[in-house]
Amino acid sequence: MLSEKDFITNKYATIETASFEWSAPSNIALVKYWGKKSNQIPANPSISFTLNNCKTITKLWVTKKNDTTSLSFDLLFEGKPKESFQPKIQKFLERIVTYCPYLKEYHLAIDTKNTFPHSSGIASSASGMAALAMNIMSLEKTLVPEISEDYFYKKASFLARLGSGSACRSVKGEVVIWGNHQETNNSSDLFGVEFTSIHENFKNYQDTILLVDKGEKQVSSTVGHDLMHHHPFATKRFEQAQDNLTHIKSILSSGNLVEFIKIVESEALTLHAMMMTSLPYFILMKPNTLEIINRIWKFRTTTTIPVCFTLDAGANVHILYPKEATEKVLEFIKNELVGYCQNGQYICDQIGTGAHSI
């Protein structure tokens, strides 16, 4: 099993200039990660669907510089300077420079954009940090050609995690496990690992994201995770996540859609229950979120179509369903749910395969 020390690169070549470009998708957790230890280590394991259409595309140019004592970068978002992103990138580079010391030898020019509106309420940290990590690993591969493909992707996931925890699940694979799970031999707190035993029922699974509230988060992820440190139900929640991950692995392998729905919806509501029972407490769902959930339940009961919902730490609703149900589910969304979306907006997505070089 790889340790943090194994990701420290000490010997590497030198280049004058190079450029790279990667896309990396967002992801949606089925078993939720909520609560973390130091250095972006999760308090419980999680598993996610990698998305396909909601992604970040990032280009990186590197130029050799004379001053190697400090980090140096410029950042463009959709072709324009974005001052508000600078501190997060600076913090990320400071966190990873121990593992990538060559970064001090180059000036980095970063140009990044999303395929979805930045203000849409879709979490962009995961896709953004994953895309940047892939570019940095392409630089490392140029400087250290002998590194293996397996190491390349594991270190990319490891680096992405240091920028945004869930970003480690956006690097490789349709379904990704992150966090030390007692029933998964190759699982790790340091990086995400592919889960490959996926039944045909979950191939090309669809995720339509209903944009209920596109405003800024009521509570940041960092603050939310920190609230689990003294949460009265934290220990039981972490045990529940371990058990639910064991169950959902079996479900994803067997193709049992009924049990899949139970776990996924329960996990979504548990995530929000943790926030509602913390101090301070938050209610991140909106009235329209609850209306959508109730209408999904009614639609599923009356049609027997295996459609379900999940939620991130916000008001938006992810509707998950098999590809063959697409026509009927989209008709249901247009007829009954679009009125509960801000400006009638929703995004159609599906399971993807992770980051890709462009």
Tab-separated table of C-alpha atoms in Angstrom:
chain	number	residue	atom	x	y	z
A	1	MET	CA	0.000	0.000	0.000
A	2	LEU	CA	1.348	3.403	-0.968
A	3	SER	CA	2.088	5.883	1.809
A	4	GLU	CA	2.418	9.673	1.663
A	5	LYS	CA	6.212	9.361	1.457
A	6	ASP	CA	5.883	7.304	-1.720
A	7	PHE	CA	4.410	10.345	-3.488
A	8	ILE	CA	7.417	12.601	-2.844
A	9	THR	CA	9.364	13.178	-6.060
A	10	ASN	CA	13.037	14.050	-5.475
A	11	LYS	CA	14.761	13.192	-8.756
A	12	TYR	CA	13.540	14.813	-11.942
A	13	ALA	CA	14.745	16.326	-15.184
A	14	THR	CA	14.473	19.954	-16.319
A	15	ILE	CA	12.607	21.466	-19.258
A	16	GLU	CA	12.327	25.041	-20.524
A	17	THR	CA	8.633	25.125	-21.346
A	18	ALA	CA	5.658	22.827	-21.896
A	19	SER	CA	1.874	22.872	-21.987
A	20	PHE	CA	-0.815	20.364	-21.071
A	21	GLU	CA	-4.606	20.244	-21.094
A	22	TRP	CA	-7.038	18.001	-19.220
A	23	SER	CA	-10.738	17.762	-18.528
A	24	ALA	CA	-12.026	16.321	-15.257
A	25	PRO	CA	-15.654	15.773	-14.245
A	26	SER	CA	-17.627	16.477	-11.133
A	27	ASN	CA	-18.944	13.475	-9.201
A	28	ILE	CA	-21.938	12.667	-7.035
A	29	ALA	CA	-21.489	10.621	-3.868
A	30	LEU	CA	-23.869	7.732	-3.217
A	31	VAL	CA	-22.467	7.052	0.253
A	32	LYS	CA	-21.548	10.490	1.580
A	33	TYR	CA	-18.275	11.738	3.009
A	34	TRP	CA	-18.991	14.197	5.815
A	35	GLY	CA	-16.386	14.989	8.424
A	36	LYS	CA	-12.623	14.963	8.011
A	37	LYS	CA	-9.411	14.650	9.960
A	38	SER	CA	-6.254	16.672	9.378
A	39	ASN	CA	-4.680	16.944	5.922
A	40	GLN	CA	-7.890	16.199	4.051
A	41	ILE	CA	-8.300	12.671	5.470
A	42	PRO	CA	-11.953	11.559	5.470
A	43	ALA	CA	-13.643	10.546	8.717
A	44	ASN	CA	-15.589	7.906	6.794
A	45	PRO	CA	-15.284	6.236	3.374
A	46	SER	CA	-17.478	7.221	0.436
A	47	ILE	CA	-18.396	5.988	-3.017
A	48	SER	CA	-19.476	8.067	-6.009
A	49	PHE	CA	-20.668	8.039	-9.578
A	50	THR	CA	-18.272	9.958	-11.821
A	51	LEU	CA	-20.206	12.335	-14.058
A	52	ASN	CA	-19.630	12.961	-17.748
A	53	ASN	CA	-20.944	16.359	-18.889
A	54	CYS	CA	-20.357	18.579	-15.828
A	55	LYS	CA	-16.613	19.014	-16.049
A	56	THR	CA	-13.748	21.481	-15.812
A	57	ILE	CA	-11.302	21.957	-18.693
A	58	THR	CA	-7.912	23.281	-17.611
A	59	LYS	CA	-4.836	24.175	-19.624
A	60	LEU	CA	-1.440	24.570	-17.969
A	61	TRP	CA	1.643	26.261	-19.387
A	62	VAL	CA	4.935	25.920	-17.503
A	63	THR	CA	8.010	28.096	-18.060
A	64	LYS	CA	11.380	27.659	-16.366
A	65	LYS	CA	12.238	30.567	-14.056
A	66	ASN	CA	15.347	31.802	-12.259
A	67	ASP	CA	13.912	32.262	-8.776
A	68	THR	CA	13.251	28.780	-7.341
A	69	THR	CA	12.540	29.859	-3.764
A	70	SER	CA	8.795	30.338	-4.115
A	71	LEU	CA	5.724	29.301	-6.058
A	72	SER	CA	4.612	31.449	-8.998
A	73	PHE	CA	1.394	31.273	-11.003
A	74	ASP	CA	-1.167	33.229	-12.999
A	75	LEU	CA	-4.793	32.166	-13.165
A	76	LEU	CA	-7.465	32.812	-15.766
A	77	PHE	CA	-11.053	31.627	-15.425
A	78	GLU	CA	-12.852	31.493	-18.765
A	79	GLY	CA	-10.111	33.681	-20.235
A	80	LYS	CA	-10.247	36.422	-17.590
A	81	PRO	CA	-8.382	36.987	-14.305
A	82	LYS	CA	-10.321	35.669	-11.299
A	83	GLU	CA	-8.903	37.143	-8.105
A	84	SER	CA	-11.292	35.230	-5.853
A	85	PHE	CA	-9.820	31.893	-7.022
A	86	GLN	CA	-6.209	32.888	-6.315
A	87	PRO	CA	-6.089	32.044	-2.570
A	88	LYS	CA	-7.453	28.535	-3.096
A	89	ILE	CA	-4.913	27.776	-5.834
A	90	GLN	CA	-2.119	29.246	-3.715
A	91	LYS	CA	-3.127	27.059	-0.762
A	92	PHE	CA	-3.348	23.993	-3.001
A	93	LEU	CA	0.120	24.527	-4.466
A	94	GLU	CA	1.550	25.093	-0.981
A	95	ARG	CA	0.021	21.812	0.180
A	96	ILE	CA	1.405	19.759	-2.703
A	97	VAL	CA	4.866	21.309	-3.158
A	98	THR	CA	6.335	18.820	-0.648
A	99	TYR	CA	5.342	16.036	-3.056
A	100	CYS	CA	6.077	18.046	-6.221
A	101	PRO	CA	9.145	20.209	-5.380
A	102	TYR	CA	9.778	20.860	-9.073
A	103	LEU	CA	6.836	23.285	-9.034
A	104	LYS	CA	9.077	25.976	-7.536
A	105	GLU	CA	11.262	25.847	-10.636
A	106	TYR	CA	8.486	26.903	-13.020
A	107	HIS	CA	6.029	29.709	-13.488
A	108	LEU	CA	2.568	28.213	-13.989
A	109	ALA	CA	-0.025	29.796	-16.243
A	110	ILE	CA	-3.432	28.225	-15.592
A	111	ASP	CA	-6.486	28.767	-17.791
A	112	THR	CA	-9.617	26.978	-16.632
A	113	LYS	CA	-13.309	26.852	-17.521
A	114	ASN	CA	-16.380	24.822	-16.677
A	115	THR	CA	-18.859	23.235	-19.049
A	116	PHE	CA	-21.587	24.267	-16.595
A	117	PRO	CA	-22.297	27.760	-15.231
A	118	HIS	CA	-20.004	28.543	-12.299
A	119	SER	CA	-22.928	30.013	-10.378
A	120	SER	CA	-25.196	27.041	-11.057
A	121	GLY	CA	-24.806	25.478	-7.628
A	122	ILE	CA	-22.930	22.485	-9.046
A	123	ALA	CA	-19.828	21.799	-6.976
A	124	SER	CA	-16.870	22.816	-9.141
A	125	SER	CA	-14.058	22.274	-6.615
A	126	ALA	CA	-13.929	18.541	-7.329
A	127	SER	CA	-13.679	18.891	-11.105
A	128	GLY	CA	-11.415	21.957	-10.900
A	129	MET	CA	-8.850	20.478	-8.530
A	130	ALA	CA	-8.883	17.143	-10.342
A	131	ALA	CA	-8.209	18.826	-13.698
A	132	LEU	CA	-5.331	20.855	-12.239
A	133	ALA	CA	-3.866	17.769	-10.564
A	134	MET	CA	-3.936	15.885	-13.879
A	135	ASN	CA	-1.992	18.700	-15.555
A	136	ILE	CA	0.591	18.726	-12.775
A	137	MET	CA	1.026	14.981	-13.118
A	138	SER	CA	1.524	15.417	-16.861
A	139	LEU	CA	4.345	17.809	-16.007
A	140	GLU	CA	5.762	15.235	-13.590
A	141	LYS	CA	5.529	12.512	-16.247
A	142	THR	CA	7.534	14.786	-18.565
A	143	LEU	CA	10.176	15.290	-15.868
A	144	VAL	CA	10.134	11.660	-14.677
A	145	PRO	CA	9.200	9.542	-17.738
A	146	GLU	CA	9.623	6.220	-15.941
A	147	ILE	CA	6.655	6.616	-13.568
A	148	SER	CA	3.969	4.003	-14.186
A	149	GLU	CA	0.400	4.664	-15.291
A	150	ASP	CA	-0.901	3.276	-12.004
A	151	TYR	CA	1.327	5.640	-9.997
A	152	PHE	CA	0.368	8.532	-12.293
A	153	TYR	CA	-3.341	8.188	-11.538
A	154	LYS	CA	-2.967	7.401	-7.854
A	155	LYS	CA	-0.742	10.410	-7.281
A	156	ALA	CA	-3.106	12.600	-9.326
A	157	SER	CA	-5.948	11.508	-7.061
A	158	PHE	CA	-3.725	12.052	-4.004
A	159	LEU	CA	-2.875	15.605	-5.124
A	160	ALA	CA	-6.458	16.430	-6.058
A	161	ARG	CA	-7.568	15.390	-2.566
A	162	LEU	CA	-5.289	18.018	-1.049
A	163	GLY	CA	-7.164	20.689	-3.006
A	164	SER	CA	-10.681	19.381	-2.397
A	165	GLY	CA	-11.409	16.078	-0.686
A	166	SER	CA	-13.997	14.796	-3.144
A	167	ALA	CA	-11.764	15.773	-6.096
A	168	CYS	CA	-9.885	12.499	-5.620
A	169	ARG	CA	-13.029	10.731	-6.861
A	170	SER	CA	-12.969	12.657	-10.189
A	171	VAL	CA	-9.729	11.242	-11.602
A	172	LYS	CA	-10.437	7.748	-12.883
A	173	GLY	CA	-13.333	5.342	-13.038
A	174	GLU	CA	-17.100	5.219	-13.421
A	175	VAL	CA	-17.513	4.408	-9.726
A	176	VAL	CA	-14.874	5.430	-7.174
A	177	ILE	CA	-14.302	4.558	-3.510
A	178	TRP	CA	-12.372	6.939	-1.306
A	179	GLY	CA	-11.463	6.279	2.298
A	180	ASN	CA	-10.297	3.299	4.295
A	181	HIS	CA	-13.129	0.774	4.116
A	182	GLN	CA	-12.916	-2.374	6.181
A	183	GLU	CA	-14.475	-4.494	3.410
A	184	THR	CA	-12.391	-3.117	0.503
A	185	ASN	CA	-8.839	-4.422	0.388
A	186	ASN	CA	-7.269	-1.725	-1.769
A	187	SER	CA	-9.121	1.259	-0.282
A	188	SER	CA	-7.168	4.246	0.995
A	189	ASP	CA	-7.662	7.526	2.817
A	190	LEU	CA	-5.027	9.040	0.524
A	191	PHE	CA	-6.631	8.586	-2.901
A	192	GLY	CA	-9.683	7.230	-4.682
A	193	VAL	CA	-9.783	3.719	-6.172
A	194	GLU	CA	-11.946	2.387	-8.970
A	195	PHE	CA	-14.773	0.009	-8.164
A	196	THR	CA	-15.119	-2.112	-11.285
A	197	SER	CA	-17.651	-4.805	-10.407
A	198	ILE	CA	-20.605	-2.920	-11.881
A	199	HIS	CA	-23.773	-4.693	-13.031
A	200	GLU	CA	-25.229	-3.892	-16.449
A	201	ASN	CA	-28.178	-2.180	-14.721
A	202	PHE	CA	-25.875	0.662	-13.681
A	203	LYS	CA	-24.063	1.132	-16.970
A	204	ASN	CA	-24.789	4.542	-18.523
A	205	TYR	CA	-26.808	5.494	-15.437
A	206	GLN	CA	-28.367	8.936	-15.792
A	207	ASP	CA	-28.137	11.937	-13.446
A	208	THR	CA	-30.374	14.923	-14.120
A	209	ILE	CA	-29.483	17.787	-11.787
A	210	LEU	CA	-32.345	20.100	-10.836
A	211	LEU	CA	-30.990	23.558	-10.025
A	212	VAL	CA	-33.237	24.569	-7.145
A	213	ASP	CA	-30.938	27.253	-5.737
A	214	LYS	CA	-27.927	28.629	-7.604
A	215	GLY	CA	-26.813	30.973	-4.830
A	216	GLU	CA	-23.679	30.715	-2.729
A	217	LYS	CA	-23.515	27.953	-0.149
A	218	GLN	CA	-25.123	28.819	3.171
A	219	VAL	CA	-22.235	27.023	4.872
A	220	SER	CA	-18.874	26.148	3.303
A	221	SER	CA	-17.844	22.508	3.010
A	222	THR	CA	-14.893	23.155	5.321
A	223	VAL	CA	-17.122	24.543	8.066
A	224	GLY	CA	-19.655	21.762	7.542
A	225	HIS	CA	-17.047	19.019	7.840
A	226	ASP	CA	-15.601	20.630	10.972
A	227	LEU	CA	-18.990	20.481	12.673
A	228	MET	CA	-18.647	16.688	12.815
A	229	HIS	CA	-15.769	16.891	15.309
A	230	HIS	CA	-18.101	17.309	18.286
A	231	HIS	CA	-21.307	16.056	16.710
A	232	PRO	CA	-23.380	13.898	19.103
A	233	PHE	CA	-24.152	11.355	16.354
A	234	ALA	CA	-20.746	11.357	14.607
A	235	THR	CA	-19.513	7.939	15.758
A	236	LYS	CA	-22.728	6.186	14.760
A	237	ARG	CA	-22.760	8.016	11.419
A	238	PHE	CA	-19.230	6.884	10.579
A	239	GLU	CA	-20.202	3.282	11.401
A	240	GLN	CA	-23.305	3.641	9.224
A	241	ALA	CA	-21.215	4.847	6.281
A	242	GLN	CA	-18.928	1.812	6.591
A	243	ASP	CA	-21.952	-0.520	6.574
A	244	ASN	CA	-23.722	1.303	3.742
A	245	LEU	CA	-20.608	1.161	1.589
A	246	THR	CA	-20.420	-2.594	2.134
A	247	HIS	CA	-24.081	-2.919	1.122
A	248	ILE	CA	-23.922	-0.658	-1.923
A	249	LYS	CA	-20.877	-2.482	-3.307
A	250	SER	CA	-22.965	-5.654	-3.293
A	251	ILE	CA	-25.911	-3.800	-4.817
A	252	LEU	CA	-23.821	-2.297	-7.628
A	253	SER	CA	-22.515	-5.784	-8.433
A	254	SER	CA	-25.901	-7.536	-8.301
A	255	GLY	CA	-27.915	-4.824	-10.063
A	256	ASN	CA	-30.577	-4.603	-7.339
A	257	LEU	CA	-32.259	-1.274	-8.122
A	258	VAL	CA	-34.728	-1.435	-5.228
A	259	GLU	CA	-31.953	-1.731	-2.625
A	260	PHE	CA	-29.892	0.887	-4.484
A	261	ILE	CA	-32.711	3.394	-4.056
A	262	LYS	CA	-32.998	2.690	-0.320
A	263	ILE	CA	-29.295	3.265	0.368
A	264	VAL	CA	-28.902	6.309	-1.881
A	265	GLU	CA	-31.925	8.207	-0.596
A	266	SER	CA	-31.183	7.316	3.017
A	267	GLU	CA	-27.618	8.586	2.634
A	268	ALA	CA	-28.806	11.879	1.142
A	269	LEU	CA	-31.238	12.487	3.999
A	270	THR	CA	-28.655	11.425	6.593
A	271	LEU	CA	-26.182	13.982	5.242
A	272	HIS	CA	-28.724	16.730	5.772
A	273	ALA	CA	-29.757	15.307	9.140
A	274	MET	CA	-26.153	15.652	10.301
A	275	MET	CA	-26.233	19.339	9.425
A	276	MET	CA	-29.625	19.885	11.029
A	277	THR	CA	-28.414	18.313	14.303
A	278	SER	CA	-25.026	20.035	14.527
A	279	LEU	CA	-24.208	23.170	16.525
A	280	PRO	CA	-24.572	25.583	14.863
A	281	TYR	CA	-27.300	23.889	12.808
A	282	PHE	CA	-28.259	24.434	9.186
A	283	ILE	CA	-31.158	23.557	6.928
A	284	LEU	CA	-29.737	23.529	3.419
A	285	MET	CA	-32.791	22.121	1.667
A	286	LYS	CA	-35.335	24.603	0.334
A	287	PRO	CA	-39.130	24.181	0.208
A	288	ASN	CA	-38.787	23.333	-3.498
A	289	THR	CA	-36.269	20.602	-2.640
A	290	LEU	CA	-38.842	18.893	-0.438
A	291	GLU	CA	-41.572	19.312	-3.033
A	292	ILE	CA	-39.369	17.656	-5.666
A	293	ILE	CA	-38.534	14.763	-3.327
A	294	ASN	CA	-42.199	14.117	-2.591
A	295	ARG	CA	-43.086	14.229	-6.274
A	296	ILE	CA	-40.282	11.765	-7.079
A	297	TRP	CA	-41.632	9.382	-4.451
A	298	LYS	CA	-45.152	9.656	-5.853
A	299	PHE	CA	-43.937	9.186	-9.453
A	300	ARG	CA	-41.939	6.101	-8.467
A	301	THR	CA	-44.908	4.587	-6.656
A	302	THR	CA	-47.382	5.166	-9.468
A	303	THR	CA	-45.107	4.168	-12.378
A	304	THR	CA	-42.717	1.641	-10.706
A	305	ILE	CA	-39.897	3.336	-12.645
A	306	PRO	CA	-36.740	2.973	-10.484
A	307	VAL	CA	-35.951	6.681	-10.213
A	308	CYS	CA	-34.448	8.123	-7.031
A	309	PHE	CA	-32.831	11.277	-5.702
A	310	THR	CA	-29.656	12.237	-3.947
A	311	LEU	CA	-28.401	15.554	-2.597
A	312	ASP	CA	-25.109	17.296	-2.023
A	313	ALA	CA	-24.694	19.779	0.830
A	314	GLY	CA	-27.187	22.154	-0.750
A	315	ALA	CA	-30.679	22.497	-2.165
A	316	ASN	CA	-30.165	21.026	-5.649
A	317	VAL	CA	-31.548	17.588	-6.434
A	318	HIS	CA	-29.760	14.882	-8.430
A	319	ILE	CA	-32.256	12.500	-10.030
A	320	LEU	CA	-30.700	9.099	-10.749
A	321	TYR	CA	-32.262	6.551	-13.099
A	322	PRO	CA	-31.423	3.858	-15.712
A	323	LYS	CA	-30.845	5.026	-19.276
A	324	GLU	CA	-33.849	3.103	-20.611
A	325	ALA	CA	-36.122	5.231	-18.396
A	326	THR	CA	-34.794	8.506	-19.828
A	327	GLU	CA	-37.766	9.432	-22.003
A	328	LYS	CA	-40.366	8.967	-19.265
A	329	VAL	CA	-38.264	10.581	-16.532
A	330	LEU	CA	-37.476	13.652	-18.640
A	331	GLU	CA	-41.155	13.985	-19.485
A	332	PHE	CA	-41.919	13.820	-15.748
A	333	ILE	CA	-39.287	16.487	-15.038
A	334	LYS	CA	-40.630	18.819	-17.722
A	335	ASN	CA	-44.249	18.335	-16.683
A	336	GLU	CA	-43.936	18.361	-12.886
A	337	LEU	CA	-40.532	19.433	-11.613
A	338	VAL	CA	-39.110	22.179	-13.815
A	339	GLY	CA	-41.333	24.751	-12.091
A	340	TYR	CA	-39.443	24.135	-8.842
A	341	CYS	CA	-36.064	24.873	-10.456
A	342	GLN	CA	-34.551	28.343	-10.404
A	343	ASN	CA	-35.253	29.869	-13.823
A	344	GLY	CA	-36.483	26.425	-14.887
A	345	GLN	CA	-32.902	25.167	-15.183
A	346	TYR	CA	-31.666	21.610	-15.006
A	347	ILE	CA	-28.642	19.741	-16.380
A	348	CYS	CA	-28.730	16.292	-17.977
A	349	ASP	CA	-25.708	14.150	-17.176
A	350	GLN	CA	-24.710	10.504	-16.856
A	351	ILE	CA	-21.938	8.289	-15.578
A	352	GLY	CA	-18.545	9.086	-17.111
A	353	THR	CA	-15.094	7.567	-16.915
A	354	GLY	CA	-13.002	10.291	-15.256
A	355	ALA	CA	-10.347	12.735	-16.425
A	356	HIS	CA	-9.143	12.862	-20.028
A	357	SER	CA	-6.145	14.434	-21.726
A	358	ILE	CA	-7.075	16.872	-24.491
